[in-house]
mmCIF file of C-alpha atoms in Angstrom:
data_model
loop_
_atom_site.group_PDB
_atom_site.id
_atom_site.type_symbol
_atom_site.label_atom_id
_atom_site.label_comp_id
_atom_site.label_asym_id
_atom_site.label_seq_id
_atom_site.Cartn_x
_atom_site.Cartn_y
_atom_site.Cartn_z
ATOM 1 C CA UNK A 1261 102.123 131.517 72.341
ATOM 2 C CA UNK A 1262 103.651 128.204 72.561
ATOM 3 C CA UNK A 1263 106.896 127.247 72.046
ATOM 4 C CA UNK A 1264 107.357 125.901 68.948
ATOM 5 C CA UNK A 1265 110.527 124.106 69.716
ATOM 6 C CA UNK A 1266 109.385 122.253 73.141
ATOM 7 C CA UNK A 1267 105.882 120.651 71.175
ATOM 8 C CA UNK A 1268 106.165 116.975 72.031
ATOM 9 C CA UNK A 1269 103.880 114.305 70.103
ATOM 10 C CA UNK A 1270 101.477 113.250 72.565
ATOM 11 C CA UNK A 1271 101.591 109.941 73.661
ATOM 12 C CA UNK A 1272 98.984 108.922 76.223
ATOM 13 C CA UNK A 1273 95.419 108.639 74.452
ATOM 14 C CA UNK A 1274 93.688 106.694 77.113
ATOM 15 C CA UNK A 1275 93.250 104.139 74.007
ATOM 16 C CA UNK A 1276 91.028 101.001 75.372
ATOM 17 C CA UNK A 1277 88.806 103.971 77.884
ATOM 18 C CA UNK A 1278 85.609 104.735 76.308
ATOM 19 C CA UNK A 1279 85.114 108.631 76.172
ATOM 20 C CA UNK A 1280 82.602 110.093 78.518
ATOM 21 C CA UNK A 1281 79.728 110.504 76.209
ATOM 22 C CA UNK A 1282 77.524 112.407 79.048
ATOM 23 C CA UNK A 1283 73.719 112.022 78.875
ATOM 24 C CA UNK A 1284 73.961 112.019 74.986
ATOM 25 C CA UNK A 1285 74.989 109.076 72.242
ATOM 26 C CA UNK A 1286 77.031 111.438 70.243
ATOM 27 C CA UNK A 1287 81.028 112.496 71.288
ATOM 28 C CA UNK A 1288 81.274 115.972 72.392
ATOM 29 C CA UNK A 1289 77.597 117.126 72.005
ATOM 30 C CA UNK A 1290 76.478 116.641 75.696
ATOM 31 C CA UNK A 1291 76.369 120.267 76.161
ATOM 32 C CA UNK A 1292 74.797 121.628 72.794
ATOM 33 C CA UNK A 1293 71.423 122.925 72.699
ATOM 34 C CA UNK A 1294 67.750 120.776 71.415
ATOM 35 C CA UNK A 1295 68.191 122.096 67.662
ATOM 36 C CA UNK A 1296 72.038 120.893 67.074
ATOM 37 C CA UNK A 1297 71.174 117.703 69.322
ATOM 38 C CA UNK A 1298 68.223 116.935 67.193
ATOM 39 C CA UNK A 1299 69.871 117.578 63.580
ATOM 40 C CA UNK A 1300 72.555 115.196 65.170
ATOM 41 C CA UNK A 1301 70.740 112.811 66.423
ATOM 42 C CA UNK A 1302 68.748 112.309 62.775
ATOM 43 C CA UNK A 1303 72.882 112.117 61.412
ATOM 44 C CA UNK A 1304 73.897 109.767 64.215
ATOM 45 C CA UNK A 1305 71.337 106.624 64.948
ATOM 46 C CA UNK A 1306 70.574 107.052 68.323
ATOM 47 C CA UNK A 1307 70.822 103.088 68.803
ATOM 48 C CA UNK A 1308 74.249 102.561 67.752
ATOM 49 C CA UNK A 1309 75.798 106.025 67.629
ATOM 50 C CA UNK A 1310 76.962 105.802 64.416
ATOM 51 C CA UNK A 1311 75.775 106.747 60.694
ATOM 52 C CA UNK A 1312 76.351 105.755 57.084
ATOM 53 C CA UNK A 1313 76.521 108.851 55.005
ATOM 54 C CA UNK A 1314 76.082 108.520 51.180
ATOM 55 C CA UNK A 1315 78.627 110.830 49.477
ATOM 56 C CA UNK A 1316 78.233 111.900 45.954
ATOM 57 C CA UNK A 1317 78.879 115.901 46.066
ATOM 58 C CA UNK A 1318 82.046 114.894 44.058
ATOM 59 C CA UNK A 1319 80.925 116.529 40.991
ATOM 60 C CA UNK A 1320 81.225 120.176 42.343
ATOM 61 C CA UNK A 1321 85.289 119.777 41.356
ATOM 62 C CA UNK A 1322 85.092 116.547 39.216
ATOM 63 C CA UNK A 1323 82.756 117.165 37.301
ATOM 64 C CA UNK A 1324 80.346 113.956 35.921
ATOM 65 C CA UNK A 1325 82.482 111.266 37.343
ATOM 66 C CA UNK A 1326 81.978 107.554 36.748
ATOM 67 C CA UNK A 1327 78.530 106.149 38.934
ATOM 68 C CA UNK A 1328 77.533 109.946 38.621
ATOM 69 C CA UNK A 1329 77.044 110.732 35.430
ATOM 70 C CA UNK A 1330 73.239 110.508 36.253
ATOM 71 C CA UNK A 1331 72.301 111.287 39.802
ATOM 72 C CA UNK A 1332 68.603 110.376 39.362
ATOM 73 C CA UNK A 1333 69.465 107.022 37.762
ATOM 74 C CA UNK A 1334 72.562 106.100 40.211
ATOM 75 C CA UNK A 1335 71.599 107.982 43.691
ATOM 76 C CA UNK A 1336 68.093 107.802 43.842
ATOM 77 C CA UNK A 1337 67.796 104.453 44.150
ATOM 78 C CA UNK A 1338 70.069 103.898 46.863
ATOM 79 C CA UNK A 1339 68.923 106.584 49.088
ATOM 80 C CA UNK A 1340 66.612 104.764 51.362
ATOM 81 C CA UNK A 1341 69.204 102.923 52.146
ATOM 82 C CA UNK A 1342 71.698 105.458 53.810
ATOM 83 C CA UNK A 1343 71.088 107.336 57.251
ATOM 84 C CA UNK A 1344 72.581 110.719 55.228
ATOM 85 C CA UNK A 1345 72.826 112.247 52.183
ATOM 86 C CA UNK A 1346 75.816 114.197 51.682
ATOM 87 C CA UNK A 1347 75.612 116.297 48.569
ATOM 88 C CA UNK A 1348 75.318 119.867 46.763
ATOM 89 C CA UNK A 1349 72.760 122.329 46.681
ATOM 90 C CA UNK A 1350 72.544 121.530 42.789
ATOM 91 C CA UNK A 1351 72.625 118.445 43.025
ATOM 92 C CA UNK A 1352 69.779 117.598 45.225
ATOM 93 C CA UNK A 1353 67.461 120.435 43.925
ATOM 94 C CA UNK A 1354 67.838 118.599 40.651
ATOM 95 C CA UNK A 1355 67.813 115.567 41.158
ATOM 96 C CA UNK A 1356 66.662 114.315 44.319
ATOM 97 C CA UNK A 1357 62.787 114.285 45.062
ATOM 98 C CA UNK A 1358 61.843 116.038 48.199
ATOM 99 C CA UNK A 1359 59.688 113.186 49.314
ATOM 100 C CA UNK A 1360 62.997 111.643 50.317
ATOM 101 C CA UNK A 1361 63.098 112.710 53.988
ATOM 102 C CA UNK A 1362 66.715 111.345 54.959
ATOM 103 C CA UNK A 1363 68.677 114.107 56.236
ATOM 104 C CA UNK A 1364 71.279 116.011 54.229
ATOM 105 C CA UNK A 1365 74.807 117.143 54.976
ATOM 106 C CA UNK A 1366 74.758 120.148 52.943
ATOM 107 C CA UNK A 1367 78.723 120.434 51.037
ATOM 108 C CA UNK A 1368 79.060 123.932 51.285
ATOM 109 C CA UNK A 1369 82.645 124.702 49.524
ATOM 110 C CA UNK A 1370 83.584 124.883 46.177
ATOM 111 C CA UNK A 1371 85.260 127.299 43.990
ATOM 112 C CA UNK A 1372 87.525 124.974 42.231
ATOM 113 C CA UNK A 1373 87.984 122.192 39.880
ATOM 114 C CA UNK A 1374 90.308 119.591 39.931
ATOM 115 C CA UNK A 1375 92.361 121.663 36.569
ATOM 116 C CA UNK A 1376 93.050 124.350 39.655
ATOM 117 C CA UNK A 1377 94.569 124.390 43.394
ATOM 118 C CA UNK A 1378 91.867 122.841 45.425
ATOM 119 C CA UNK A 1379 92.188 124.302 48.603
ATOM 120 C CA UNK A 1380 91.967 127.963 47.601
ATOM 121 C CA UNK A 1381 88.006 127.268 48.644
ATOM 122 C CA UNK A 1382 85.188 129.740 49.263
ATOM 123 C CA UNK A 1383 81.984 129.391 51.170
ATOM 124 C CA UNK A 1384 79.636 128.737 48.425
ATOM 125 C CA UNK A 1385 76.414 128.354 50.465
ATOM 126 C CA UNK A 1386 74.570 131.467 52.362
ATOM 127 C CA UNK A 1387 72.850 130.177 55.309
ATOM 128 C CA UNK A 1388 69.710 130.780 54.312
ATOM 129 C CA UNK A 1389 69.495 128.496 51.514
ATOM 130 C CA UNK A 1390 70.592 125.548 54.228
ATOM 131 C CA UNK A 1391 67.895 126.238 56.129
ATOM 132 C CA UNK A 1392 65.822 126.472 53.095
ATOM 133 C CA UNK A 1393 66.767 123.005 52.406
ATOM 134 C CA UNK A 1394 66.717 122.070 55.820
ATOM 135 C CA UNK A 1395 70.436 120.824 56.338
ATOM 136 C CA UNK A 1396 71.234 118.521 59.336
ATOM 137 C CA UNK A 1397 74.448 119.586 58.547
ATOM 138 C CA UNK A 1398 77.043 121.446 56.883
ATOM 139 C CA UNK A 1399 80.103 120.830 55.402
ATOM 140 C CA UNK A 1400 83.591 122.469 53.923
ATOM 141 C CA UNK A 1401 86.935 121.016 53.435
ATOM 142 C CA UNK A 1402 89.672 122.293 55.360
ATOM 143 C CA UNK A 1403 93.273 121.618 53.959
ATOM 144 C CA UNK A 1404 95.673 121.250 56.839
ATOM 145 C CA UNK A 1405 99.382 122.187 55.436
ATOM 146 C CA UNK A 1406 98.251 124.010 52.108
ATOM 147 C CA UNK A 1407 99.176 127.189 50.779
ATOM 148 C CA UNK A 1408 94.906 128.020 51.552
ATOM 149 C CA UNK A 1409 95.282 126.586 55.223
ATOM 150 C CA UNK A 1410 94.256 129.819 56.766
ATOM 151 C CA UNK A 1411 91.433 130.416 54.218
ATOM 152 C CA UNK A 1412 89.835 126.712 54.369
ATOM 153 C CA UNK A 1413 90.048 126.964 58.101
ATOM 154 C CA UNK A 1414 88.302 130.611 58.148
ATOM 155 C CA UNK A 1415 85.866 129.117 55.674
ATOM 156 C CA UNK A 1416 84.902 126.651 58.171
ATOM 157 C CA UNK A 1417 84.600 129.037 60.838
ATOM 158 C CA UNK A 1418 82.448 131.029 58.950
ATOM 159 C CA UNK A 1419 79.812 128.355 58.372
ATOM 160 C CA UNK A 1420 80.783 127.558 62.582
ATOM 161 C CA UNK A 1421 79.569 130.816 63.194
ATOM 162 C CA UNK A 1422 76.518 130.987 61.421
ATOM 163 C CA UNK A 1423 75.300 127.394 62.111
ATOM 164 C CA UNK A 1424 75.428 127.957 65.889
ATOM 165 C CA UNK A 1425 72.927 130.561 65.446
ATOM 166 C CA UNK A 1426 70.226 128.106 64.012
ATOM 167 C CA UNK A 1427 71.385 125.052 66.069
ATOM 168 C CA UNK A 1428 72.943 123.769 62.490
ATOM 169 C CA UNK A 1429 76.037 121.464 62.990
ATOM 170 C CA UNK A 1430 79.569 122.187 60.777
ATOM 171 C CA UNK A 1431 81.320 118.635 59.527
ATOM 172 C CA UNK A 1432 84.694 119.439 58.296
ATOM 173 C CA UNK A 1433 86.424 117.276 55.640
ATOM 174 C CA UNK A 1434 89.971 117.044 56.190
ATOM 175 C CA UNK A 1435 91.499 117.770 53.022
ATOM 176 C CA UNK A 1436 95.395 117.125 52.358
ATOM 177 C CA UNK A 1437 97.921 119.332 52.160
ATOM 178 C CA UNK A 1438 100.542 119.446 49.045
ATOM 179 C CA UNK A 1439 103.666 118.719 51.805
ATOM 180 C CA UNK A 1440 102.028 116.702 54.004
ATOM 181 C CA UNK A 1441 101.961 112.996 54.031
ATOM 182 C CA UNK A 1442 98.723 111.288 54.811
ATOM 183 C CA UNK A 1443 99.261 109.309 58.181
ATOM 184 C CA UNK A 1444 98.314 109.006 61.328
ATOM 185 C CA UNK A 1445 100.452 112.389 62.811
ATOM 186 C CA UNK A 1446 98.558 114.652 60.073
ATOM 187 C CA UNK A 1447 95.285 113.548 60.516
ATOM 188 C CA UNK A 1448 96.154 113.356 64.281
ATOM 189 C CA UNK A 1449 96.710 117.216 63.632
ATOM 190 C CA UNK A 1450 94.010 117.916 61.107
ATOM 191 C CA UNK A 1451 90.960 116.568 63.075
ATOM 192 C CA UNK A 1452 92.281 117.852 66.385
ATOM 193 C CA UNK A 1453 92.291 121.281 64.857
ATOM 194 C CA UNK A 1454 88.745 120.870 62.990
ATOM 195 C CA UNK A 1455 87.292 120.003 66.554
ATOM 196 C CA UNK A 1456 89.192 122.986 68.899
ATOM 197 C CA UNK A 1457 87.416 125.369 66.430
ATOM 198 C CA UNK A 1458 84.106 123.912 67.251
ATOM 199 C CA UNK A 1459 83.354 121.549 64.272
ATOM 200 C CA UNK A 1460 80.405 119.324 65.622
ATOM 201 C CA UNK A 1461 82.282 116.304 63.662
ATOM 202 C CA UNK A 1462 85.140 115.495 61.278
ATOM 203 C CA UNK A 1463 85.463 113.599 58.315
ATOM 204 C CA UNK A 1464 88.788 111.752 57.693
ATOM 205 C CA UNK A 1465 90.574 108.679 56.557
ATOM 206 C CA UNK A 1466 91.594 105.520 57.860
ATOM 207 C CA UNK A 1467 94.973 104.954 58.115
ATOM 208 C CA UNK A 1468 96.747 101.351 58.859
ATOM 209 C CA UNK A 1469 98.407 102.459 61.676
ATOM 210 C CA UNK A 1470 97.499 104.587 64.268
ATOM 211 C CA UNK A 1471 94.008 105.652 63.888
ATOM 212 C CA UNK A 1472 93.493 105.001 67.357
ATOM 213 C CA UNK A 1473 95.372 107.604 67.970
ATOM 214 C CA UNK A 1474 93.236 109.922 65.746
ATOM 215 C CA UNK A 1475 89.743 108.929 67.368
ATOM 216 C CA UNK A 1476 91.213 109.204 70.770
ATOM 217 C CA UNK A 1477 92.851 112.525 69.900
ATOM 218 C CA UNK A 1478 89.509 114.090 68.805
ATOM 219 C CA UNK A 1479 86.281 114.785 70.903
ATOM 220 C CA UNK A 1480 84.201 114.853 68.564
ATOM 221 C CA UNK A 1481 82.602 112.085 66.133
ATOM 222 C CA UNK A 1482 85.311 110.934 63.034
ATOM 223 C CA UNK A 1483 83.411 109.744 60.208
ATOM 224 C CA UNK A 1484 85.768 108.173 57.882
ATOM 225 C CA UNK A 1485 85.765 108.713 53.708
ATOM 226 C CA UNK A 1486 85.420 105.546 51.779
ATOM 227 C CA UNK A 1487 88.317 107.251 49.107
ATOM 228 C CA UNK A 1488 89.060 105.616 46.086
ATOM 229 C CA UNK A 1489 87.223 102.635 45.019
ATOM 230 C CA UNK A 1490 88.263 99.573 46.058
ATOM 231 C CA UNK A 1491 87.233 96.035 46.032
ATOM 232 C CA UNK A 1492 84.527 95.073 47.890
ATOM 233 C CA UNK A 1493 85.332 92.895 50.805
ATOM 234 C CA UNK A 1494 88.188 95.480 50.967
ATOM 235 C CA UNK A 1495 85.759 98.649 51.807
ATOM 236 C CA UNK A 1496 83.837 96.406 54.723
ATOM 237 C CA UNK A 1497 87.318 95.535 55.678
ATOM 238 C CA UNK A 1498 88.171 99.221 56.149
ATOM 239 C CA UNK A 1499 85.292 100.048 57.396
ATOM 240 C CA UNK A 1500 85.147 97.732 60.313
ATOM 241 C CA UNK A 1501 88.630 98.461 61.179
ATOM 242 C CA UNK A 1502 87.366 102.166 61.214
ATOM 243 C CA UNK A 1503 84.851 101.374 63.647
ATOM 244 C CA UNK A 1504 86.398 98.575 65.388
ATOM 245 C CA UNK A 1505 89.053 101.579 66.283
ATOM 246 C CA UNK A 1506 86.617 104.591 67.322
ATOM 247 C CA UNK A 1507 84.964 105.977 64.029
ATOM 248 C CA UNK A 1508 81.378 106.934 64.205
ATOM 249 C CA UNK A 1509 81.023 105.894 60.945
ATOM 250 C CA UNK A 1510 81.416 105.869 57.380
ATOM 251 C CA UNK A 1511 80.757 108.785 54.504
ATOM 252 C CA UNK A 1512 81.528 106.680 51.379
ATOM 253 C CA UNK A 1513 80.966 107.087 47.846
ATOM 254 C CA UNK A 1514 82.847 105.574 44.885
ATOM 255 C CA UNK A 1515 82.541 102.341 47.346
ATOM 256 C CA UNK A 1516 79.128 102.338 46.760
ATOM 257 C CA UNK A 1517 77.930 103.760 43.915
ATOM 258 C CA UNK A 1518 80.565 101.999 41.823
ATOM 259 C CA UNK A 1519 80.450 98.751 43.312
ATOM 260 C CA UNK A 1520 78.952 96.095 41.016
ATOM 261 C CA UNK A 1521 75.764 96.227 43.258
ATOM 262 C CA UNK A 1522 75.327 99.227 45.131
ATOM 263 C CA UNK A 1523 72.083 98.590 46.928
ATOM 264 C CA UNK A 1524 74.088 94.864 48.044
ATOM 265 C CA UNK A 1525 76.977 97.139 48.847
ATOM 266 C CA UNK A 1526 74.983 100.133 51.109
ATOM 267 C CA UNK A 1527 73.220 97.039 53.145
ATOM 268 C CA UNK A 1528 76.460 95.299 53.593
ATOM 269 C CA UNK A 1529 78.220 98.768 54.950
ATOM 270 C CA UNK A 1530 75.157 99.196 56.748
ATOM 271 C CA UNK A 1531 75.846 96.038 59.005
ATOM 272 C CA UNK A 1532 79.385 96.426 59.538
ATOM 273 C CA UNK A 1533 78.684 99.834 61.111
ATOM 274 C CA UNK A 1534 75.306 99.887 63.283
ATOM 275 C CA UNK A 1535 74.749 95.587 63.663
ATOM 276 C CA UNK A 1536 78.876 95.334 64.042
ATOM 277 C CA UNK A 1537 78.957 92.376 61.192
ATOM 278 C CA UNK A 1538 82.403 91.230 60.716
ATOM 279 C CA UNK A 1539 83.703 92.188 56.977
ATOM 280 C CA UNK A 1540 83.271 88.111 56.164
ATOM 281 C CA UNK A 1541 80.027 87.806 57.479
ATOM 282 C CA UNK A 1542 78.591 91.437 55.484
ATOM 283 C CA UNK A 1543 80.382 90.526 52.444
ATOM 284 C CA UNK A 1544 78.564 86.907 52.396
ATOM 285 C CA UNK A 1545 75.931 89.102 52.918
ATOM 286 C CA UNK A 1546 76.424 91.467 49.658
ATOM 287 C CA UNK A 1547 76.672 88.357 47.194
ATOM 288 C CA UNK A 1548 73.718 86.697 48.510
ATOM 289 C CA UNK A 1549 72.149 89.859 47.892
ATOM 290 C CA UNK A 1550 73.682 90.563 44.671
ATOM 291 C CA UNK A 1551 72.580 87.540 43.641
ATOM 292 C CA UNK A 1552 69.185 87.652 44.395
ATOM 293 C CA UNK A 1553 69.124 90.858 42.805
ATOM 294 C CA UNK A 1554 70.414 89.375 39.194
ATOM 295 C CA UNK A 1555 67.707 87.093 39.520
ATOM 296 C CA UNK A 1556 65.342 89.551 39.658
ATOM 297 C CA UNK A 1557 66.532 91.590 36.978
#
């Protein structure tokens, strides 16, 4: 066991050298196997290595939150649009047609609302229903410095353990402790630990300083969460700091969904993650749309 009193913060992160991505586009997945490499590779855009995930499994603690109080009327729409769809099992049996083919990143936690402790979690999917739906992925929060650490983290290993079996990859959301402050060191922390237990990628947030650090620090993919809604040009700006500072991309939500146009807003994250558009140019971008869209209307 390590000595507890002689751990140092690490301090060389190689930041500015690329990481060896072997003879595969996505960090850390060199050496899986075809199945996990394929259901990665439809998360991941094998051109630019990177992915826009469309998040709207929010109700499973919040209940119908603003943008979501329909899912057929505010989702559908947009889906085309996104490389992912990250949702619940309810949700999409419900409400989004299977003739949609973009792949799914299955939220597989719940157990709570937001009137209760969130990270006392359970695994609330059985693998068999993923593969029913036919998951790329799966996905469960794991709350780094909680009172539930140890049962978010074994909830994550459990869905580890049972999507290696079928070549399924785990993403696990970094969730926030009650006593920990949301910086660079705990996410630092919280990804590193999500990856050493064999998550296939992470989902995190940006911070303003030092999320090179974070990328670096992790071998595998960091997708970042788009959090609370903010204005526009300020979610591309986030966003292409994200990437511009190792992210493999975005998983956002309220960015989208409650932007004044989200179809305008989807396209414009679009370009600032796989075309590399400055925030400027895809924001331009987003009111040219959005107006061509009124005019429609």
């Amino acid at each position: 066991m390590a000595d507890l009193d002689d751990i140092k913060d690490g301090k060389d992160f190689g930041i500015g050298t690329p990481p060896d991505m072997g003879s595969f586009h996505v960090k850390g997945a060199a050496h899986y196997d075809w199945g996990m490499k394929n259901r990665l590779s439809r998360i991941f855009n094998p051109k630019s290595g990177r992915t826009v995930m469309l998040a709207f499994d929010h109700g499973y603690f919040q209940g119908p939150t603003t943008g979501l109080e329909r899912i057929d009327l505010s989702i559908v729409p947009l889906a085309e649009h996104a490389d992912v769809l990250m949702c619940t099992r309810g949700g999409l049996r419900a409400c989004i047609p299977p003739s949609i083919t973009k792949p799914v990143v299955l939220r597989c936690s719940g157990g709570n609302s937001i009137l209760t402790e969130l990270s006392n979690e359970t695994v609330a999917v059985d693998i068999d229903d993923a593969i029913r739906l036919d998951a790329a992925a799966m996905a469960a929060q794991v709350y780094i410095g909680s009172e539930y650490e140890h049962k978010s983290i074994s909830n994550v290993i459990k869905l580890l353990d049972s999507g290696l079996r079928y070549g399924i990859p785990t993403l696990a959301v970094t969730g926030v402790g009650k006593d920990m402050v949301r910086d660079a060191r705990y996410f630092g922390l919280a990804t590193r630990i999500a990856a050493e237990i064999g998550a296939q990628y992470v989902k995190s947030y940006y911070t303003d300083t030092g999320f090179e650090r974070v990328t670096a620090g992790c071998p595998v993919p960091i997708v970042i969460a788009g959090g609370k809604k903010l204005p526009e040009l300020e979610a591309l700006d986030m966003a292409w700091k994200a990437i511009d500072q190792g992210a493999a991309g975005v998983d956002m939500g309220r960015n989208i969904f409650q932007a004044e146009d989200p179809v305008a807003m989807i396209k414009a994250v679009a370009r600032v993650v796989h075309d590399l558009e400055t925030p400027a140019q895809a924001f331009a971008y987003y009111n040219d749309l959005k107006a061509e869209n009124a005019a429609k209307a």
